[in-house]
XYZ file of C-alpha atoms in Angstrom:
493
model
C 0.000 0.000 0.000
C 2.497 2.752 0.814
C 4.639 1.532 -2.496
C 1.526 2.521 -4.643
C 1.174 5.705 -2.439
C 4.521 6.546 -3.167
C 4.765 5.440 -7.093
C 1.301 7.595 -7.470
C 3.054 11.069 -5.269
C 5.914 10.266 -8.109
C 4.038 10.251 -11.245
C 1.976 13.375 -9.848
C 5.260 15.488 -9.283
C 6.568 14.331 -12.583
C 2.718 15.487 -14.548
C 2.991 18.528 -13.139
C 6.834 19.329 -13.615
C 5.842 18.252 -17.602
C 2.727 20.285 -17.688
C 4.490 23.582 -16.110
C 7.243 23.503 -18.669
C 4.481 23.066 -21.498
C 3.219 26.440 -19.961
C 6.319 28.009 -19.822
C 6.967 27.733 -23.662
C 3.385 28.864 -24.108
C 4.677 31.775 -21.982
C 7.884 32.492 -23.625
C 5.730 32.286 -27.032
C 3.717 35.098 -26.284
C 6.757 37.066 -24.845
C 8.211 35.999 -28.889
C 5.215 37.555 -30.585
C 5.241 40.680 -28.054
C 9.122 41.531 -29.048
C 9.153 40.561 -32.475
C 8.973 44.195 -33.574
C 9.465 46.390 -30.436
C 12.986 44.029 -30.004
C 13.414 41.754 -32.540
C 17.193 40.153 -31.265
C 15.699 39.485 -28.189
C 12.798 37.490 -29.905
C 15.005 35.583 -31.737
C 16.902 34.778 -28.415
C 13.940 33.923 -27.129
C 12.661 31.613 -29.608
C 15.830 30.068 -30.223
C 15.522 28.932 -26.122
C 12.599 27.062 -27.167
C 14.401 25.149 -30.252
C 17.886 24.635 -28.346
C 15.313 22.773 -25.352
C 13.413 20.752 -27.099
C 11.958 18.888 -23.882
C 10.519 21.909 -22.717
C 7.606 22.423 -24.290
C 5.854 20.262 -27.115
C 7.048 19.590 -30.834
C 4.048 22.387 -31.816
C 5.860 24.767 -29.371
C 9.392 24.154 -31.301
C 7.908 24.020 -34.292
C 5.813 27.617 -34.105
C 9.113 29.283 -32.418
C 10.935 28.199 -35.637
C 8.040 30.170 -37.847
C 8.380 33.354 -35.577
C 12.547 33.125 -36.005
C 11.700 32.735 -39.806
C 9.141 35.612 -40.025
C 11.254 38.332 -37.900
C 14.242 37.149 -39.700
C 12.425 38.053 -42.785
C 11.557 41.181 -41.649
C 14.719 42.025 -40.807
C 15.819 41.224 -44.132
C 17.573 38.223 -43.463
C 16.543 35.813 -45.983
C 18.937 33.384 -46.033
C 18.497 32.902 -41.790
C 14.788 33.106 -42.595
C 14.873 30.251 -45.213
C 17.607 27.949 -42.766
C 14.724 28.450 -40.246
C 11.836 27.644 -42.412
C 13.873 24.088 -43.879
C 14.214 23.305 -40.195
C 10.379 24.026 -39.694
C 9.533 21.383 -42.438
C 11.645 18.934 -41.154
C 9.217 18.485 -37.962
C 5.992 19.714 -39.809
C 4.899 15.821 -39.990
C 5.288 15.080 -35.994
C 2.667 18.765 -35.864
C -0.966 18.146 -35.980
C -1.758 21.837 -36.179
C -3.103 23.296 -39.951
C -2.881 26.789 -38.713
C 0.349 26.687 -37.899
C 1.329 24.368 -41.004
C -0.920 27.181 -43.766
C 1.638 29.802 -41.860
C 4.209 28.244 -43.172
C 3.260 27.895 -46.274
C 2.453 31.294 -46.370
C 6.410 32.165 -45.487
C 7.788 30.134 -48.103
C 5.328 31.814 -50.654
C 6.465 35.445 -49.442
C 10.326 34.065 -49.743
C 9.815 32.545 -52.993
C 8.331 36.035 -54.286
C 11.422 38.053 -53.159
C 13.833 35.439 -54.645
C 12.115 35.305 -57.611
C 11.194 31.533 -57.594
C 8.027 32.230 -59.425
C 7.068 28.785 -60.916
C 7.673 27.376 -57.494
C 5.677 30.335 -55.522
C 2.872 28.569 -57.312
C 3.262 25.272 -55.852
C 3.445 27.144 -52.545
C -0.342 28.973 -52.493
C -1.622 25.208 -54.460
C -0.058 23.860 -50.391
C -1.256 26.795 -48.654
C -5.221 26.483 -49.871
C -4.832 22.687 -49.070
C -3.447 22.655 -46.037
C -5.736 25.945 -44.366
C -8.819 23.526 -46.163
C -9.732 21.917 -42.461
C -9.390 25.586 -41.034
C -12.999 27.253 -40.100
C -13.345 30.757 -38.149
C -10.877 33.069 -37.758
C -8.101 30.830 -38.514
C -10.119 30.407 -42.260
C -10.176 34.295 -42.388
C -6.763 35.215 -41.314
C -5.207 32.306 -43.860
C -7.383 33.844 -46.713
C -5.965 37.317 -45.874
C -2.278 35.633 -46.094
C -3.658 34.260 -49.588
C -4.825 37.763 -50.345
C -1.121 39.507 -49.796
C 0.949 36.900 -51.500
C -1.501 37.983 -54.673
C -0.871 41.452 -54.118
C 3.099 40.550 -53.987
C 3.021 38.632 -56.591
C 1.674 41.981 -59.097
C 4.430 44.128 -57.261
C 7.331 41.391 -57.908
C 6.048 41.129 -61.459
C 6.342 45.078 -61.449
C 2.190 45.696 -61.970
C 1.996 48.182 -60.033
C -1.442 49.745 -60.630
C -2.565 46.272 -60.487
C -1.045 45.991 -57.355
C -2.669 49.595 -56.077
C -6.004 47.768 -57.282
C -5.738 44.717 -55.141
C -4.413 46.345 -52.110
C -7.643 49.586 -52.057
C -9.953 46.171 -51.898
C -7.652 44.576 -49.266
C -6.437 47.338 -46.880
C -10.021 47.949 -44.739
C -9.388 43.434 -43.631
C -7.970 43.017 -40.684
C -7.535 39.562 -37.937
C -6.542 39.465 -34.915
C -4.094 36.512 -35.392
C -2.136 38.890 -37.952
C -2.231 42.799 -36.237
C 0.306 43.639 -38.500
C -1.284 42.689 -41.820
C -3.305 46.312 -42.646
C 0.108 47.826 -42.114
C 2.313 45.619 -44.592
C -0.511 46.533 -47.764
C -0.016 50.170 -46.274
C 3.576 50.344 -46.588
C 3.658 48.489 -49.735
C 1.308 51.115 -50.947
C 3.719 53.981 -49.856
C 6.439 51.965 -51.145
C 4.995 52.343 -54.595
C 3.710 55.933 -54.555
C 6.275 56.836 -52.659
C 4.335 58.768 -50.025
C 4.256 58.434 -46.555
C 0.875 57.274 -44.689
C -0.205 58.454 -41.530
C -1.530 55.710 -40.706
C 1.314 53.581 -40.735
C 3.281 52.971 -37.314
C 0.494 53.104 -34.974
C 1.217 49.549 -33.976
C 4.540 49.353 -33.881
C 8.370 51.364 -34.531
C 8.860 49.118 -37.246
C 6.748 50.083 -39.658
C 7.230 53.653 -38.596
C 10.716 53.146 -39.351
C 10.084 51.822 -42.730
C 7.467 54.864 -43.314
C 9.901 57.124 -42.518
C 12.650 55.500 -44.333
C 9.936 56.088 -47.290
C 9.870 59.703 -46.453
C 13.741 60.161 -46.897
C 13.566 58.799 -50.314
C 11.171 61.106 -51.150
C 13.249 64.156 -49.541
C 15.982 62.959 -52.044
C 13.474 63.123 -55.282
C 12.798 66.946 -54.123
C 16.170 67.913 -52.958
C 15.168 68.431 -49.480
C 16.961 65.704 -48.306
C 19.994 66.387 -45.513
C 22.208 64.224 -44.062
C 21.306 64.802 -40.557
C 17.568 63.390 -41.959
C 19.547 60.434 -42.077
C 21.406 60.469 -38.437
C 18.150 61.276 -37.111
C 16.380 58.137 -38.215
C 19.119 56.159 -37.084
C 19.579 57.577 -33.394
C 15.017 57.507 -33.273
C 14.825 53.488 -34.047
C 18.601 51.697 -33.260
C 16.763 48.437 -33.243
C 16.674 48.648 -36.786
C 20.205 50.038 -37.345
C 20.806 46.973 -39.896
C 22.600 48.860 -42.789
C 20.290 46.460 -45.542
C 17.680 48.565 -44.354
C 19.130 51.638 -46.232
C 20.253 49.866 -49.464
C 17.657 51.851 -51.533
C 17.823 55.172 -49.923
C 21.460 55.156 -50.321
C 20.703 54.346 -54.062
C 18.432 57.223 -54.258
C 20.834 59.431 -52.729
C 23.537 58.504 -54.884
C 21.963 58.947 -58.623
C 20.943 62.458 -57.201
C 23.930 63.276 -55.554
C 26.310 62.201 -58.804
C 23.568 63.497 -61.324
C 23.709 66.860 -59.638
C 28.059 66.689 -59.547
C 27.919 66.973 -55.682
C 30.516 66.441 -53.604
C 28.701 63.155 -51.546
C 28.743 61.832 -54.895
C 31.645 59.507 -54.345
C 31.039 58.413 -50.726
C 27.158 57.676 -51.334
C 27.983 55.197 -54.184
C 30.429 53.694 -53.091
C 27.966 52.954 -49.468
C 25.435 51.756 -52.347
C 27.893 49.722 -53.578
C 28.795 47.871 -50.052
C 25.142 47.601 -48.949
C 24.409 46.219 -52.401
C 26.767 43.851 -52.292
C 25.585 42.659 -48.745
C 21.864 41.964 -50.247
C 23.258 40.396 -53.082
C 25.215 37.710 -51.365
C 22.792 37.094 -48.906
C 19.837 36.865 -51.236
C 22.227 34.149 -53.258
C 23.048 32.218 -50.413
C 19.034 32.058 -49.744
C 18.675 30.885 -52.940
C 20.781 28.169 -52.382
C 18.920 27.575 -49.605
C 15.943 27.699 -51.279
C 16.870 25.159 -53.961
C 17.296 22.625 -50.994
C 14.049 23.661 -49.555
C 12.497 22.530 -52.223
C 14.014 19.481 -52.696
C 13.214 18.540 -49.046
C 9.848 19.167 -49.338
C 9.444 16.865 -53.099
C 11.200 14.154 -50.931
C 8.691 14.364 -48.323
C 6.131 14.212 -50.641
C 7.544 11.330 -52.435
C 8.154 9.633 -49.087
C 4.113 10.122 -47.943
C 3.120 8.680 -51.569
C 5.553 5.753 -50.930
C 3.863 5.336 -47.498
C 0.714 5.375 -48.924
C 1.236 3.230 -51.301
C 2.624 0.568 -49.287
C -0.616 1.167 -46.431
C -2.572 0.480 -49.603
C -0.703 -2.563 -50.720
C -0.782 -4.270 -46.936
C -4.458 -3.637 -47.333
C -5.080 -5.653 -50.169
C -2.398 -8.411 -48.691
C -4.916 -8.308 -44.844
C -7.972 -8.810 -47.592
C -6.380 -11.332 -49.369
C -5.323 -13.345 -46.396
C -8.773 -12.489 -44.434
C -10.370 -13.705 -47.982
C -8.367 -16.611 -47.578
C -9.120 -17.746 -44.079
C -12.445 -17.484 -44.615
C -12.767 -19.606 -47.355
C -10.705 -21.819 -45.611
C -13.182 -21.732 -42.697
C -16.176 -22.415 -44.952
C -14.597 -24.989 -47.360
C -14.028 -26.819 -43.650
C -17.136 -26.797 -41.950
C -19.104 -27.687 -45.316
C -16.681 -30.562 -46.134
C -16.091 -31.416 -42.743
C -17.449 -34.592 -44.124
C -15.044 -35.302 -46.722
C -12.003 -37.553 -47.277
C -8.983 -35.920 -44.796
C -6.500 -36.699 -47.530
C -8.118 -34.843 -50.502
C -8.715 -31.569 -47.852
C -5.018 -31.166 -47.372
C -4.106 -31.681 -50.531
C -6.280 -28.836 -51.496
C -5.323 -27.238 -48.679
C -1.780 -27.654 -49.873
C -2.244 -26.029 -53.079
C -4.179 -23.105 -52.019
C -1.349 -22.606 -49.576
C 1.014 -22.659 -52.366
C -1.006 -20.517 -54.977
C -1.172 -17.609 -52.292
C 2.316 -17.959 -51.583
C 3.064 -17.143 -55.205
C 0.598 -14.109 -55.157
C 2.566 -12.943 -52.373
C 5.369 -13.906 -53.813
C 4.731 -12.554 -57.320
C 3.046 -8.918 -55.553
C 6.335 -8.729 -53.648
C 8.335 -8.814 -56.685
C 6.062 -6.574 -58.475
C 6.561 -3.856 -55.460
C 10.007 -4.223 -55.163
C 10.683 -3.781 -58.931
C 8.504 -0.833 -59.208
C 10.736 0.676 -56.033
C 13.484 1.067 -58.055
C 14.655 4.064 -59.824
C 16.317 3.373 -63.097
C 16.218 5.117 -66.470
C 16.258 2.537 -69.576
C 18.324 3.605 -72.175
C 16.020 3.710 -74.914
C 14.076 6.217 -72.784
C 17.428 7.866 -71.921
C 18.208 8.388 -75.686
C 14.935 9.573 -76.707
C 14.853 12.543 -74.034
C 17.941 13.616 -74.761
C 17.161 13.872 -78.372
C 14.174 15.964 -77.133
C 15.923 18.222 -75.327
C 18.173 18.406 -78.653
C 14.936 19.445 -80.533
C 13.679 21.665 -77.503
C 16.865 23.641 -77.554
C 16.270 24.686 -80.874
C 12.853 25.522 -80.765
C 10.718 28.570 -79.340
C 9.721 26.647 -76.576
C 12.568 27.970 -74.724
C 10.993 31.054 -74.669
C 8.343 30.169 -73.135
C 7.478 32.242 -69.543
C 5.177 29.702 -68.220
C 7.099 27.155 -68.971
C 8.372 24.654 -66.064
C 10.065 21.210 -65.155
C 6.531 19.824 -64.988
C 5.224 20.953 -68.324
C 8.342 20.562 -70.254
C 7.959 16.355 -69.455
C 4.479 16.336 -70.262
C 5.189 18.039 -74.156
C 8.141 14.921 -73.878
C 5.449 12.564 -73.022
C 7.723 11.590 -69.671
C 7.743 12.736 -65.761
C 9.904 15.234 -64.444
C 11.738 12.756 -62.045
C 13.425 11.298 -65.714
C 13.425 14.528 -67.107
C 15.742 15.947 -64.133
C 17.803 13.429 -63.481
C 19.077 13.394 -66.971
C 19.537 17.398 -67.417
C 21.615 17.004 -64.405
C 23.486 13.991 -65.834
C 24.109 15.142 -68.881
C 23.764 19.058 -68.757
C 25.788 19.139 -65.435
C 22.928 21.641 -63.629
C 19.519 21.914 -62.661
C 16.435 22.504 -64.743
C 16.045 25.999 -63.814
C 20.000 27.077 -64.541
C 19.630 24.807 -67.952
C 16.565 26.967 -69.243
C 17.890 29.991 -68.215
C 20.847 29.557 -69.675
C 19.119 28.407 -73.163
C 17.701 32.009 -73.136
C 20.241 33.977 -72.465
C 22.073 32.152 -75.355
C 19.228 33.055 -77.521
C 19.297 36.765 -76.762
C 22.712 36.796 -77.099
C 22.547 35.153 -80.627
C 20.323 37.689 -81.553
C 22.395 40.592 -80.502
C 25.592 39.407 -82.341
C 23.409 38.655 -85.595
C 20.505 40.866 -85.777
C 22.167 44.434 -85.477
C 18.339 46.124 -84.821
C 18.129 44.324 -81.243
C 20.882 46.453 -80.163
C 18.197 49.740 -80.023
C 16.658 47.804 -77.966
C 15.523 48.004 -74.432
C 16.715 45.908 -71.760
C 13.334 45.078 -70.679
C 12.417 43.960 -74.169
C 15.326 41.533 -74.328
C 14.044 40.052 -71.343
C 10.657 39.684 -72.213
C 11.684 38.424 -75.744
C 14.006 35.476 -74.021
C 10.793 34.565 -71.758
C 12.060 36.094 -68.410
C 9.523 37.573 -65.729
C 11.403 40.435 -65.414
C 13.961 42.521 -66.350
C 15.788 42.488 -62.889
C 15.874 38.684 -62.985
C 16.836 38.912 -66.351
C 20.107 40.599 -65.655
C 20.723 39.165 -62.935
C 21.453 35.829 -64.714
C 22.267 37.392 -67.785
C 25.719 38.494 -65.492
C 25.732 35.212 -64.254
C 26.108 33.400 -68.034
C 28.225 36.475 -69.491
C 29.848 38.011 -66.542
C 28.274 40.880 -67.830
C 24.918 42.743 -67.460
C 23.649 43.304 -70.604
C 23.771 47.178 -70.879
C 27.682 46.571 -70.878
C 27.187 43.969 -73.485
C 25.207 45.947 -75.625
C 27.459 48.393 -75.365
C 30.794 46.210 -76.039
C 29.011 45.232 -79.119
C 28.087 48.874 -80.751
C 32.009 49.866 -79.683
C 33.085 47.209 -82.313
């Protein structure tokens, strides 16, 4: 009696030890949210508590303080951190049975796809983020629809539609949740951002979007040549939270074109602080995209590892019903011939225990064969010989065009279709097309003398790219130049 007295004191003392530290991470969670704009380090510090000590609250705890590292890090415009955080996220998002939680990140990886400029796969991103919200009812539903609105309205300002972005955010702007306080004042600072106008409204919730108001404001200073450099020191001694120099990348870009347009002596100095804060964004944007690359990956081998599952829960079903078919008939043939010879009932016994063994056998074979991944090489042949064809063709050019529509015009399935661009191109589908197009352009520019008048944006929009930015971007990448300095290499000659 006093052992079970003393065994039951135990697991009490241990239930509530367990059920305080759940509380405690629920605690420090809150505490997260609170700081994530008013002191953002010190939410990350916080946060990061909860991942380092994983016993002390629940998976869903861990798993939410990874989204809040990923979001402030984002806001902070640290994408690479924020994309490290969110692959870490996915990792555990099976062991989570929460959809909210799961539709927020979702919603992250569409925002970081968007400033990347992974557009084909930002699609793939709101086709997860409408599944997984699909459960969702109240203001969960509300607040993911909301998220579903803004990624549409980034998506027109990535893409550079700007009045079609001003559309979408005048019938967005009144919605508001309570799970997202800060959503009205993103659309309003995007809208700024693009009229380039400050908003009173902005920055009642929090310094942080005041900052970025005012930040706004300076740029516009510059345009009208009111702009001084104490504007500057001011803004930096009212928010030092936010004394990240990526911050100022485009002000100091403003400031320079009107400083050397006007021959003024900050001229020199401004540029070259462009030059160094460019260069920061640059490299960390690439490294996200790295990142990004193996973000995606991760999350086509987890879905290729739930269809495997899936498949095999399917094929034990059908072994249990054959077997229960089996037994039963076994049962029935018994008690109806319980009257028959002995002999002949195990002999048929015999063979039905052999024929099923074969099924089994034969289905195991089947499975097992199917399991393997190997390309034949008459299939092999004929895709490259595609790709041969597709090269050539305008195809290339094609803006919509993706890993996943390419194999279905070769009448295969973009697991072949990869593997052997990476085989035998030596890179991934996305560096393969891109470089196919800026071959093209550059084909045309050493052949067709007229595309030299033309404008950079044109170029890009003849070779199928999005944009112009993304455009040079990897036109520098192919050429090691951009394609002004190309352009003008080529008229010099």
């Amino acid at each position: 009696m006093l052992n079970r007295l003393l065994w039951c004191m135990v697991f009490w003392v241990f239930a509530v030890n367990v059920n305080a530290q759940i509380n405690d991470a629920q605690n420090l969670t809150k505490d997260v949210k609170a700081m994530m704009y008013s002191d953002p380090e010190k939410a990350i510090k916080t946060a990061q508590y909860i991942v380092s000590n994983q016993s002390f609250g629940t998976t869903e705890d861990v798993y939410n303080a990874l989204l809040l590292q990923a979001e402030i890090y984002f806001n902070l415009r640290k994408y690479n951190e924020a994309v490290v955080k969110l692959i870490s996220a996915d990792r555990i998002s099976g062991n989570v049975d929460n959809d909210f939680l799961k539709s927020k990140n979702e919603y992250l990886i569409g925002k970081l796809y968007l400033e990347l400029g992974f557009y084909d796969d930002y699609i793939f991103a709101v086709r997860d983020l409408k599944k997984t919200s699909e459960p969702l009812k109240g203001e969960e539903k509300s607040c993911v629809n909301l998220w579903e609105n803004e990624l549409d309205i980034l998506k027109s300002y990535h893409l550079g539609k700007y009045k079609e972005c001003l559309t979408k955010i005048q019938k967005n702007n009144r919605n508001q949740s309570g799970l997202d306080p800060s959503y009205h004042s993103r659309l309003l600072l995007l809208k700024s951002s693009i009229e380039n106008k400050s908003n009173k409204n902005i920055g009642k919730e929090n310094d942080y979007f005041k900052f970025l108001s005012d930040i706004i404001i300076l740029k516009y200073k510059i345009k009208n040549g009111t702009f001084y450099e104490s504007d500057l020191t001011e803004i930096k001694n009212k928010f030092p939270r936010y004394n990240d120099d990526i911050f100022y990348t485009d002000l100091y870009k403003e400031w320079s074109q009107q400083a050397c347009g006007s021959n003024s002596p900050d001229c020199f100095n401004t540029r070259k602080e462009y030059i160094r804060l460019l260069k920061l964004s640059i490299a960390d944007k690439q490294d996200a995209r790295v990142n990004v690359i193996n973000l995606i990956d991760q999350k086509e081998n987890s879905k290729i590892h739930k269809q495997k599952e899936f498949q095999n829960k399917i094929l034990f079903l059908l072994i249990a019903i054959v077997v229960l078919s089996l037994i039963i008939s076994l049962i029935y043939y018994f008690v109806v011939k319980s009257k028959a010879n002995v002999a002949t009932v195990e002999f048929e016994k015999q063979n039905i225990s052999k024929e099923y063994e074969q099924k089994l056998s034969d289905q195991l074979k089947d499975f097992q064969a199917s399991h393997v991944f190997t390309i034949p090489e008459k299939t092999e042949n004929l895709i490259l010989s595609n790709l041969e064809t597709f090269e050539k063709s305008k195809d290339v050019r094609d803006p919509n065009l993706s890993l996943v529509v390419l194999a279905k015009r070769m009448n295969t399935n973009s697991k072949y279709l990869s593997e052997i661009i990476n085989k035998h191109k030596g890179k991934n589908f996305n560096n393969y097309l891109n470089e196919l197009r800026v071959n093209y352009i550059v084909e045309k520019l050493l052949q067709n003398p007229e595309y030299l008048q033309y404008k950079t944006s044109y170029l890009a929009e003849e070779a199928g790219f999005a944009s112009r930015t993304t455009f040079t971007t990897i036109f520098k990448n192919v050429t090691g130049k951009s394609p002004s300095q190309f352009v003008e290499e080529l008229k010099n000659r």
